[in-house]
Coordinates of C-alpha atoms in Angstrom, one line a residue:
M1 CA 17.8 -6.4 8.8
A2 CA 14.0 -5.4 8.0
L3 CA 13.2 -4.6 4.3
L4 CA 11.5 -1.3 5.5
E5 CA 12.0 0.3 8.7
L6 CA 10.5 3.3 10.3
E7 CA 12.3 4.6 13.4
N8 CA 10.8 7.3 15.8
V9 CA 8.9 9.1 12.7
H10 CA 7.4 12.5 13.4
T11 CA 5.3 14.1 10.8
F12 CA 3.4 17.4 10.9
Y13 CA 0.5 19.0 9.0
G14 CA 1.6 22.7 9.7
N15 CA 1.5 22.8 13.5
I16 CA -0.6 19.7 13.8
H17 CA 1.7 16.8 15.0
A18 CA 0.2 13.9 13.0
L19 CA 2.7 11.2 13.8
K20 CA 4.3 11.0 17.2
G21 CA 7.3 8.7 17.1
V22 CA 6.1 6.0 15.0
S23 CA 8.4 2.9 14.5
L24 CA 7.7 -0.2 12.7
T25 CA 9.3 -2.8 10.5
V26 CA 8.4 -4.9 7.4
D27 CA 10.3 -8.0 6.6
K28 CA 10.9 -9.1 3.2
A29 CA 8.0 -11.1 1.7
E30 CA 5.7 -10.1 4.8
I31 CA 2.3 -8.7 4.6
V32 CA 2.0 -6.2 7.5
S33 CA -1.2 -4.6 8.5
L34 CA -1.6 -1.1 10.1
I35 CA -5.0 -0.6 11.6
G36 CA -6.7 2.1 13.3
G37 CA -9.6 4.5 13.5
N38 CA -10.2 7.5 11.2
G39 CA -7.6 10.1 11.6
A40 CA -5.3 7.9 13.6
G41 CA -2.2 8.3 11.2
K42 CA -2.4 5.3 8.9
S43 CA -2.6 7.2 5.6
T44 CA -0.2 9.8 6.9
T45 CA 2.4 7.0 7.6
L46 CA 2.2 5.8 4.1
K47 CA 2.5 9.3 2.7
T48 CA 5.5 9.8 4.8
I49 CA 7.1 6.6 3.6
S50 CA 6.5 7.5 -0.1
G51 CA 7.8 11.0 0.3
I52 CA 4.7 12.8 -0.3
L53 CA 5.0 14.0 3.4
R54 CA 8.4 14.7 4.9
P55 CA 9.1 13.6 8.4
R56 CA 10.4 16.3 10.8
E57 CA 12.2 13.8 12.8
G58 CA 13.1 10.1 12.5
N59 CA 14.4 7.6 10.1
I60 CA 12.8 5.9 7.1
R61 CA 15.1 3.1 5.6
L62 CA 14.8 0.5 2.7
A63 CA 17.1 -2.1 3.2
G64 CA 19.2 0.1 5.4
E65 CA 19.3 3.1 3.1
N66 CA 17.7 6.4 4.3
L67 CA 14.6 7.2 2.0
A68 CA 13.9 10.6 3.7
Q69 CA 16.7 12.2 1.5
F70 CA 14.8 11.3 -1.7
M71 CA 12.0 12.8 -3.8
P72 CA 8.8 11.0 -4.2
H73 CA 9.8 9.8 -7.8
E74 CA 13.2 8.6 -6.6
I75 CA 11.6 6.5 -3.9
V76 CA 9.5 4.8 -6.4
S77 CA 12.7 4.2 -8.4
K78 CA 14.2 2.6 -5.0
G79 CA 11.3 0.2 -5.1
V80 CA 8.7 1.6 -2.7
V81 CA 5.3 2.2 -4.5
H82 CA 2.2 3.7 -3.0
V83 CA -1.4 2.9 -4.2
P84 CA -3.1 5.8 -2.5
E85 CA -6.6 5.9 -0.9
G86 CA -9.3 6.6 -3.4
R87 CA -7.3 5.0 -6.4
R88 CA -6.3 8.3 -8.1
V89 CA -6.1 6.9 -11.7
F90 CA -5.5 9.4 -14.6
S91 CA -9.2 9.8 -15.7
A92 CA -8.5 11.2 -19.1
M93 CA -6.1 8.6 -20.0
S94 CA -6.7 4.9 -21.2
V95 CA -6.1 1.9 -19.0
G96 CA -3.1 1.2 -21.1
E97 CA -1.8 4.7 -20.8
N98 CA -2.3 4.5 -17.1
L99 CA -0.2 1.4 -16.8
Q100 CA 2.4 2.9 -18.9
M101 CA 2.6 5.9 -16.5
G102 CA 3.3 3.4 -13.8
A103 CA 6.4 2.0 -15.7
F104 CA 8.3 5.4 -15.8
A105 CA 11.0 4.1 -13.5
I106 CA 11.5 0.9 -15.7
T107 CA 14.2 0.7 -18.3
G108 CA 14.0 -1.8 -21.0
N109 CA 11.2 -2.8 -23.3
Q110 CA 11.5 -6.3 -22.4
D111 CA 10.6 -5.6 -18.7
Y112 CA 7.8 -3.4 -19.7
E113 CA 6.1 -6.2 -21.7
K114 CA 6.7 -8.8 -19.0
N115 CA 5.2 -6.6 -16.3
L116 CA 2.2 -5.6 -18.5
E117 CA 1.5 -9.4 -19.2
R118 CA 1.7 -10.0 -15.5
V119 CA -0.8 -7.2 -14.6
Y120 CA -3.2 -8.5 -17.3
S121 CA -2.9 -12.0 -16.0
L122 CA -3.7 -10.7 -12.4
F123 CA -6.5 -8.4 -13.7
P124 CA -8.0 -9.8 -17.0
R125 CA -10.7 -7.1 -16.9
L126 CA -8.0 -4.4 -17.5
K127 CA -6.9 -6.2 -20.6
E128 CA -10.5 -6.2 -21.9
R129 CA -10.6 -2.4 -21.3
H130 CA -7.2 -1.5 -22.6
R131 CA -8.5 1.3 -24.7
Q132 CA -11.0 2.6 -22.1
L133 CA -10.5 5.9 -20.3
G134 CA -9.7 5.3 -16.6
G135 CA -12.3 7.7 -15.3
T136 CA -15.1 5.7 -17.0
L137 CA -14.0 2.5 -15.1
S138 CA -16.3 1.1 -12.2
G139 CA -14.7 1.6 -8.7
G140 CA -13.7 -2.0 -8.6
E141 CA -11.8 -1.6 -12.1
Q142 CA -10.2 1.6 -10.9
Q143 CA -8.7 -0.3 -7.9
M144 CA -7.5 -3.0 -10.2
L145 CA -6.0 -0.1 -12.3
A146 CA -4.3 1.6 -9.5
M147 CA -2.7 -1.6 -8.4
G148 CA -1.7 -2.6 -11.8
R149 CA -0.1 0.7 -12.3
A150 CA 1.8 0.2 -9.2
L151 CA 2.9 -3.2 -10.2
M152 CA 4.4 -1.8 -13.5
A153 CA 7.1 -0.1 -11.3
Q154 CA 8.3 -3.7 -10.0
P155 CA 7.9 -2.7 -6.3
K156 CA 10.1 -4.1 -3.6
V157 CA 7.5 -2.9 -1.1
L158 CA 4.0 -2.1 -2.0
L159 CA 2.1 0.3 0.1
L160 CA -1.6 -0.1 -0.1
D161 CA -4.1 2.4 1.3
E162 CA -7.7 1.2 1.9
P163 CA -7.9 -1.1 -1.1
S164 CA -11.4 -2.2 -0.4
M165 CA -12.9 1.2 0.3
G166 CA -16.3 1.6 -1.4
L167 CA -16.2 -1.8 -3.2
A168 CA -19.1 -4.5 -3.2
P169 CA -18.2 -7.4 -1.1
V170 CA -17.5 -9.8 -4.1
L171 CA -14.9 -7.3 -5.4
V172 CA -13.3 -7.0 -1.8
D173 CA -12.7 -10.8 -1.9
S174 CA -11.2 -10.6 -5.3
I175 CA -8.9 -7.8 -4.4
F176 CA -7.6 -9.4 -1.2
E177 CA -7.1 -12.7 -3.0
T178 CA -4.9 -10.6 -5.6
I179 CA -2.9 -9.1 -2.6
Q180 CA -2.4 -12.5 -1.1
E181 CA -1.2 -13.9 -4.6
L182 CA 1.2 -11.0 -5.1
N183 CA 2.7 -11.8 -1.7
K184 CA 3.0 -15.5 -2.5
E185 CA 5.0 -14.2 -5.5
G186 CA 7.4 -12.4 -3.2
T187 CA 6.1 -8.9 -3.0
T188 CA 6.4 -7.3 0.3
I189 CA 3.2 -5.3 1.4
L190 CA 2.2 -2.8 4.0
L191 CA -1.5 -2.8 4.1
V192 CA -3.7 0.1 5.4
E193 CA -7.2 -1.2 5.7
Q194 CA -10.3 0.0 7.5
N195 CA -11.7 -3.7 7.6
A196 CA -9.4 -4.8 10.4
R197 CA -10.9 -8.3 10.2
V198 CA -9.9 -9.2 6.6
A199 CA -6.5 -7.2 7.2
L200 CA -5.7 -9.5 10.1
Q201 CA -6.6 -12.6 8.2
I202 CA -4.2 -12.1 5.5
A203 CA -1.4 -10.4 7.4
T204 CA 1.8 -12.0 8.9
R205 CA 2.0 -9.2 11.6
G206 CA 0.1 -6.0 12.6
Y207 CA 0.3 -2.7 14.2
V208 CA -2.5 -0.6 15.9
I209 CA -2.0 3.1 15.6
E210 CA -4.0 5.7 17.7
T211 CA -3.7 9.6 17.6
G212 CA -0.3 9.2 15.7
Q213 CA 1.3 6.6 18.0
I214 CA 1.7 2.9 17.7
V215 CA -0.1 1.4 20.7
L216 CA 0.1 -2.3 20.0
S217 CA 1.8 -4.8 17.8
G218 CA 2.3 -8.4 17.3
S219 CA 1.5 -11.4 15.1
A220 CA -1.8 -11.1 13.3
E221 CA -3.0 -14.0 15.4
K222 CA -2.1 -12.3 18.7
L223 CA -3.9 -9.0 17.6
R224 CA -7.1 -10.7 16.6
A225 CA -7.1 -12.5 20.0
D226 CA -6.6 -9.1 21.9
E227 CA -9.5 -7.8 23.7
M228 CA -9.0 -4.2 22.9
V229 CA -8.6 -4.9 19.3
Q230 CA -11.7 -7.3 19.3
K231 CA -13.7 -4.3 20.8
A232 CA -12.3 -1.4 19.0
Y233 CA -11.9 -3.0 15.6
L234 CA -13.4 -6.4 15.1
G235 CA -16.8 -5.7 16.5
I236 CA -16.7 -8.3 19.0
T237 CA -18.1 -7.5 22.5

């Protein structure tokens, strides 16, 4: 059984049919990349999984349990945690307070301290800026904070939406190294990333979405070798 499964999911924005029967699976300890152009439905897929948007049809399951019946904060408590596009840190709160907000679903001071230590070991810069307001951090630091805040909730599945957006190349490398490290520690990841080349380098498998429909899927190696993917997303002619 897949850890996370979407089956024939249809999601609407008003009368706009955004997801048109999306089906995909993410197995435990995998990195699965979802690639596609702007407006293809990548972010909508993550928002539907995390409960920000409600599917009109279809099923979303975590270890066999239907997630569509739960509110977003309940889905976090179940273990599915979303790092949204654009970071969305609490700008008027300190780094430490942002991380504390991420731990609302965790019970027990011991777990909180252990998780905080883990986040600070992954992102030492956050420890240095523990008292600094989130809104005054650089873009790269805010991405670290958004990911650290998500990790405070002890995710079973981490949904990452465009983690490299707007970052300098050296920071992009650092963020993706951290993603790989998290995966090696056992975190399952569904990754939406405009940089398809890097996304398919670190993924186990991938899906290509166009106009709200999955049009191609397979191993990352297979997708990297696909002529359509090379032309449309990898810049190879």
